[in-house]
Short mmCIF file of C-alpha atoms in Angstrom, two decimals:
data_model
loop_
_atom_site.label_atom_id
_atom_site.label_comp_id
_atom_site.label_asym_id
_atom_site.label_seq_id
_atom_site.Cartn_x
_atom_site.Cartn_y
_atom_site.Cartn_z
CA UNK S 1 57.01 10.10 78.65
CA UNK S 2 56.11 9.37 75.06
CA UNK S 3 58.96 7.96 72.99
CA UNK S 4 59.26 9.29 69.46
CA UNK S 5 58.82 6.81 66.62
CA UNK S 6 60.01 7.72 63.16
CA UNK S 7 62.15 10.62 62.01
CA UNK S 8 62.04 14.25 63.10
CA UNK S 9 63.51 16.81 60.70
CA UNK S 10 66.05 19.50 61.64
CA UNK S 11 64.91 22.30 59.29
CA UNK S 12 66.93 25.12 57.80
CA UNK S 13 66.09 28.70 58.64
CA UNK S 14 64.87 30.62 55.58
CA UNK S 15 66.61 33.94 54.96
CA UNK S 16 66.07 36.79 52.52
CA UNK S 17 69.11 37.78 50.42
CA UNK S 18 69.89 40.56 52.92
CA UNK S 19 70.10 38.05 55.78
CA UNK S 20 66.76 38.78 57.46
CA UNK S 21 64.69 35.78 58.50
CA UNK S 22 62.00 34.89 55.97
CA UNK S 23 59.02 33.31 57.73
CA UNK S 24 56.88 32.98 54.59
CA UNK S 25 58.05 29.52 53.39
CA UNK S 26 57.38 27.77 56.70
CA UNK S 27 53.79 26.57 56.06
CA UNK S 28 54.77 25.02 52.71
CA UNK S 29 57.94 23.63 54.32
CA UNK S 30 56.00 21.95 57.13
CA UNK S 31 53.45 20.48 54.71
CA UNK S 32 56.21 19.07 52.48
CA UNK S 33 57.96 17.38 55.40
CA UNK S 34 54.72 15.82 56.62
CA UNK S 35 53.91 14.60 53.09
CA UNK S 36 57.29 12.86 52.86
CA UNK S 37 56.96 10.92 56.10
CA UNK S 38 58.58 13.14 58.71
CA UNK S 39 56.98 13.20 62.16
CA UNK S 40 57.97 16.70 63.24
CA UNK S 41 60.75 19.27 63.43
CA UNK S 42 63.59 20.16 65.79
CA UNK S 43 63.98 23.85 65.03
CA UNK S 44 66.72 26.42 65.72
CA UNK S 45 69.43 23.80 66.04
CA UNK S 46 72.64 23.41 64.08
CA UNK S 47 70.93 22.96 60.68
CA UNK S 48 68.82 26.02 61.45
CA UNK S 49 71.85 28.16 62.32
CA UNK S 50 70.25 28.68 65.73
CA UNK S 51 73.26 30.21 67.46
CA UNK S 52 73.40 32.84 64.71
CA UNK S 53 69.87 34.06 65.36
CA UNK S 54 68.73 36.65 67.87
CA UNK S 55 66.52 35.46 70.70
CA UNK S 56 63.60 37.37 69.17
CA UNK S 57 64.14 35.67 65.79
CA UNK S 58 64.23 32.30 67.51
CA UNK S 59 60.94 33.02 69.25
CA UNK S 60 59.26 34.18 66.05
CA UNK S 61 60.48 31.06 64.23
CA UNK S 62 59.10 28.86 66.99
CA UNK S 63 55.76 30.65 66.75
CA UNK S 64 55.70 30.24 62.96
CA UNK S 65 56.46 26.52 63.11
CA UNK S 66 53.89 25.83 65.84
CA UNK S 67 51.28 27.73 63.83
CA UNK S 68 52.14 25.88 60.61
CA UNK S 69 52.47 22.40 62.09
CA UNK S 70 50.11 19.85 60.50
CA UNK S 71 48.07 17.51 62.68
CA UNK S 72 50.17 15.05 64.71
CA UNK S 73 53.37 16.90 63.80
CA UNK S 74 55.74 17.55 66.69
CA UNK S 75 57.59 20.85 67.12
CA UNK S 76 60.65 20.57 69.35
CA UNK S 77 62.47 23.84 69.97
CA UNK S 78 66.22 23.98 70.44
CA UNK S 79 66.77 26.55 73.19
CA UNK S 80 70.50 26.15 73.82
CA UNK S 81 72.53 29.32 74.23
CA UNK S 82 75.77 30.53 75.75
CA UNK S 83 73.54 32.42 78.20
CA UNK S 84 71.61 29.98 80.38
CA UNK S 85 69.11 32.69 81.35
CA UNK S 86 68.32 33.27 77.69
CA UNK S 87 67.90 29.51 77.24
CA UNK S 88 65.50 29.34 80.15
CA UNK S 89 63.48 32.21 78.69
CA UNK S 90 63.35 30.48 75.30
CA UNK S 91 62.19 27.30 77.03
CA UNK S 92 59.45 29.18 78.82
CA UNK S 93 58.36 30.76 75.54
CA UNK S 94 58.26 27.36 73.81
CA UNK S 95 55.87 26.09 76.47
CA UNK S 96 53.68 29.18 76.22
CA UNK S 97 53.17 28.83 72.45
CA UNK S 98 52.36 25.12 72.56
CA UNK S 99 55.57 23.45 71.39
CA UNK S 100 55.73 19.70 71.93
CA UNK S 101 59.20 19.68 73.50
CA UNK S 102 62.51 21.45 73.97
CA UNK S 103 66.18 20.57 73.67
CA UNK S 104 69.64 22.03 74.00
CA UNK S 105 73.19 21.17 73.09
CA UNK S 106 76.11 22.08 75.32
CA UNK S 107 77.23 25.67 74.70
CA UNK S 108 80.27 26.28 72.49
CA UNK S 109 81.52 28.73 75.15
CA UNK S 110 82.42 28.18 77.88
CA UNK S 111 83.44 24.63 77.06
CA UNK S 112 81.81 22.12 79.40
CA UNK S 113 84.33 19.59 80.66
CA UNK S 114 82.53 17.69 83.42
CA UNK S 115 79.25 15.81 83.59
CA UNK S 116 78.13 17.79 86.64
CA UNK S 117 78.59 21.06 84.75
CA UNK S 118 76.41 19.74 81.95
CA UNK S 119 73.75 18.48 84.35
CA UNK S 120 73.54 21.87 86.02
CA UNK S 121 73.17 23.55 82.63
CA UNK S 122 70.40 21.12 81.64
CA UNK S 123 68.67 21.44 85.00
CA UNK S 124 68.39 25.22 84.81
CA UNK S 125 67.10 25.21 81.24
CA UNK S 126 64.63 22.34 81.69
CA UNK S 127 63.12 24.11 84.70
CA UNK S 128 61.99 26.88 82.37
CA UNK S 129 59.42 24.52 80.85
CA UNK S 130 58.87 21.75 83.41
CA UNK S 131 55.80 20.42 81.60
CA UNK S 132 57.67 19.77 78.32
CA UNK S 133 60.01 16.86 77.56
CA UNK S 134 63.64 17.99 77.42
CA UNK S 135 66.20 16.37 75.10
CA UNK S 136 69.95 16.84 75.42
CA UNK S 137 71.49 17.29 71.97
CA UNK S 138 74.80 15.40 72.04
CA UNK S 139 76.95 16.75 69.19
CA UNK S 140 80.46 17.09 70.62
CA UNK S 141 82.03 17.92 67.26
CA UNK S 142 80.28 21.31 67.54
CA UNK S 143 81.09 22.19 71.14
CA UNK S 144 83.88 19.93 72.38
CA UNK S 145 81.68 18.33 75.07
CA UNK S 146 83.09 14.82 74.67
CA UNK S 147 81.45 13.49 77.82
CA UNK S 148 80.21 9.95 78.65
CA UNK S 149 76.50 9.88 77.96
CA UNK S 150 75.69 6.88 80.18
CA UNK S 151 77.12 8.89 83.09
CA UNK S 152 74.95 11.82 82.05
CA UNK S 153 71.83 9.65 82.14
CA UNK S 154 72.74 8.38 85.59
CA UNK S 155 73.32 11.92 86.80
CA UNK S 156 70.03 13.37 85.51
CA UNK S 157 67.97 10.33 86.52
CA UNK S 158 65.66 11.49 89.30
CA UNK S 159 67.14 15.00 89.29
CA UNK S 160 65.64 16.54 86.12
CA UNK S 161 62.02 15.34 86.10
CA UNK S 162 61.28 16.29 82.48
CA UNK S 163 64.51 14.89 81.00
CA UNK S 164 63.23 12.74 78.13
CA UNK S 165 66.42 11.52 76.46
CA UNK S 166 69.23 12.35 74.08
CA UNK S 167 69.50 13.35 70.46
CA UNK S 168 72.66 11.32 69.88
CA UNK S 169 74.81 12.71 67.06
CA UNK S 170 78.08 10.88 67.57
CA UNK S 171 79.89 7.90 66.04
CA UNK S 172 79.86 5.40 68.93
CA UNK S 173 77.15 2.82 68.25
CA UNK S 174 78.34 1.03 71.38
CA UNK S 175 77.67 4.03 73.61
CA UNK S 176 74.37 4.70 71.88
CA UNK S 177 73.25 1.16 72.64
CA UNK S 178 74.43 1.37 76.25
CA UNK S 179 72.39 4.55 76.67
CA UNK S 180 69.38 2.85 75.11
CA UNK S 181 69.70 -0.04 77.57
CA UNK S 182 70.14 2.20 80.62
CA UNK S 183 67.44 1.64 83.22
CA UNK S 184 65.68 -0.94 81.08
CA UNK S 185 65.23 1.52 78.23
CA UNK S 186 64.03 4.35 80.44
CA UNK S 187 65.12 7.23 78.20
CA UNK S 188 64.31 8.08 74.59
CA UNK S 189 67.46 7.74 72.48
CA UNK S 190 66.98 9.62 69.23
CA UNK S 191 69.47 8.62 66.58
CA UNK S 192 71.16 11.66 65.07
CA UNK S 193 73.33 10.47 62.18
CA UNK S 194 71.53 9.88 58.90
CA UNK S 195 74.46 7.88 57.56
CA UNK S 196 74.08 5.12 60.20
CA UNK S 197 70.35 4.62 60.70
CA UNK S 198 70.40 0.96 59.62
CA UNK S 199 73.16 -0.23 62.00
CA UNK S 200 71.41 1.52 64.88
CA UNK S 201 68.19 -0.28 64.02
CA UNK S 202 70.05 -3.57 63.98
CA UNK S 203 72.24 -3.11 67.05
CA UNK S 204 70.71 -0.34 69.06
CA UNK S 205 67.01 -0.91 68.67
CA UNK S 206 66.47 2.68 67.55
CA UNK S 207 62.88 3.69 66.93
CA UNK S 208 63.20 7.45 66.51
CA UNK S 209 65.71 9.93 65.18
CA UNK S 210 66.37 13.53 64.23
CA UNK S 211 68.08 14.20 60.92
CA UNK S 212 69.33 17.01 58.73
CA UNK S 213 69.37 15.38 55.31
CA UNK S 214 65.73 14.44 55.91
CA UNK S 215 64.98 17.94 54.60
CA UNK S 216 65.46 16.74 51.04
CA UNK S 217 66.09 13.00 51.37
CA UNK S 218 63.45 12.10 53.93
CA UNK S 219 61.66 9.62 51.67
CA UNK S 220 64.78 7.47 51.47
CA UNK S 221 65.62 7.75 55.16
CA UNK S 222 62.13 6.85 56.34
CA UNK S 223 62.21 4.00 53.82
CA UNK S 224 65.16 2.49 55.72
CA UNK S 225 62.99 2.14 58.81
CA UNK S 226 59.98 0.89 56.83
CA UNK S 227 62.08 -1.78 55.10
CA UNK S 228 63.63 -2.87 58.38
CA UNK S 229 60.22 -3.13 60.04
CA UNK S 230 58.92 -5.44 57.31
CA UNK S 231 62.08 -7.56 57.39
CA UNK S 232 63.44 -6.54 53.99
CA UNK S 233 67.13 -6.13 54.79
CA UNK S 234 68.22 -5.77 51.16
CA UNK S 235 65.84 -2.87 50.59
CA UNK S 236 66.99 -1.26 53.85
CA UNK S 237 70.60 -1.55 52.69
CA UNK S 238 69.75 0.00 49.33
CA UNK S 239 68.08 3.01 50.95
CA UNK S 240 70.92 3.43 53.45
CA UNK S 241 73.61 3.15 50.79
CA UNK S 242 71.83 5.66 48.57
CA UNK S 243 71.51 8.04 51.53
CA UNK S 244 75.25 7.78 52.05
CA UNK S 245 75.79 8.66 48.38
CA UNK S 246 73.76 11.83 48.91
CA UNK S 247 75.82 12.66 52.00
CA UNK S 248 79.02 12.10 49.99
CA UNK S 249 77.83 14.79 47.58
CA UNK S 250 76.94 17.39 50.21
CA UNK S 251 80.26 16.83 51.98
CA UNK S 252 81.95 18.19 48.86
CA UNK S 253 79.90 21.39 49.21
CA UNK S 254 80.52 22.28 52.87
CA UNK S 255 78.07 19.83 54.35
CA UNK S 256 74.39 19.82 55.15
CA UNK S 257 74.08 23.35 56.57
CA UNK S 258 75.49 24.93 53.39
CA UNK S 259 75.25 22.37 50.58
CA UNK S 260 72.10 20.76 51.90
CA UNK S 261 70.32 24.08 52.24
CA UNK S 262 71.05 24.84 48.58
CA UNK S 263 69.57 21.48 47.61
CA UNK S 264 66.25 22.76 48.92
CA UNK S 265 66.28 25.30 46.11
CA UNK S 266 66.95 22.53 43.59
CA UNK S 267 63.91 20.55 44.75
CA UNK S 268 61.58 23.56 44.72
CA UNK S 269 61.88 25.51 47.99
CA UNK S 270 64.42 28.34 47.94
CA UNK S 271 65.38 29.05 51.56
CA UNK S 272 67.93 31.72 50.72
CA UNK S 273 71.55 32.04 51.80
CA UNK S 274 73.39 31.10 54.97
CA UNK S 275 74.39 33.73 57.47
CA UNK S 276 77.93 34.96 57.95
CA UNK S 277 80.45 33.43 58.54
CA UNK S 278 79.21 30.50 56.45
CA UNK S 279 80.58 30.55 52.91
CA UNK S 280 77.61 30.17 50.60
CA UNK S 281 77.42 27.87 47.60
CA UNK S 282 78.36 29.77 44.44
CA UNK S 283 76.30 29.50 41.22
CA UNK S 284 79.10 27.41 39.73
CA UNK S 285 79.10 25.08 42.73
CA UNK S 286 75.31 24.82 42.61
CA UNK S 287 75.48 23.69 38.98
CA UNK S 288 78.20 21.15 39.75
CA UNK S 289 76.32 19.82 42.78
CA UNK S 290 73.15 19.46 40.72
CA UNK S 291 75.06 17.42 38.14
CA UNK S 292 76.47 15.15 40.83
CA UNK S 293 73.00 14.61 42.28
CA UNK S 294 71.58 13.86 38.85
CA UNK S 295 74.31 11.27 38.32
CA UNK S 296 73.13 9.25 41.34
CA UNK S 297 69.43 9.56 40.50
CA UNK S 298 68.69 11.84 43.44
CA UNK S 299 65.86 13.83 41.88
CA UNK S 300 63.84 10.67 41.26
CA UNK S 301 64.10 9.64 44.92
CA UNK S 302 64.18 12.93 46.86
CA UNK S 303 61.39 14.65 48.81
CA UNK S 304 58.42 15.79 46.72
CA UNK S 305 56.03 18.72 47.09
#
């Protein structure tokens, strides 16, 4: 299977003030991401509040993104759900509309506590779209599935034919590298933490990743990889350190899903509020966050339309 090179964005879901999904901004959104160096999108995941959408909304969003995708722009659809039959149906739909790939995290309920349980979950979902690459989204902080990923790779190897790799959003660079080395580099290991791209390039040989802060800071994050590829370590460090400064700001405003989504408004694309039970950024917080971003020179280095 093709291995992804470069960064894939995890986009936010646009909402109207009343909470309905707003599909109108998606063409401009896709064009902006492409312009700023992103290679595709991983939609309906955690940044997109995927578990808070109806299955019909998820399908319509997938259709909108596939329709809006620029040339050579990958659309990967997160199809994870607490209902495996719903996930399989979403996977089938993704294949029907021409998505590039699918993925799923472990469900938040019931909590998966054994590798075999996770493999069975993956196997049933992936079979819904056997012609598409399937990525497991490893983000145990969201679902409590703190399972060994090398064991997962060994368990799916030869059992799930379209298993492509892992979106690895966890802190263990050692485990990430061990997964990358498994089977002589058989599987695609997509780095999932924007704050540690550079060390994964250095230690883990990462070539692709999926990020959330790429929505508004994609120019800086792709610049880390570009600087590394040309051997300019100091420039790579500068871009990584700046990216961490941006993350420090959003962490003071309830993280990427809430604070980061409001930044989109500040750079020119208002994607509306977050759905309940997220606590939205207040006007006062928005003003304070903008001041903090101005203080670090964010608006000179952020994504441009």
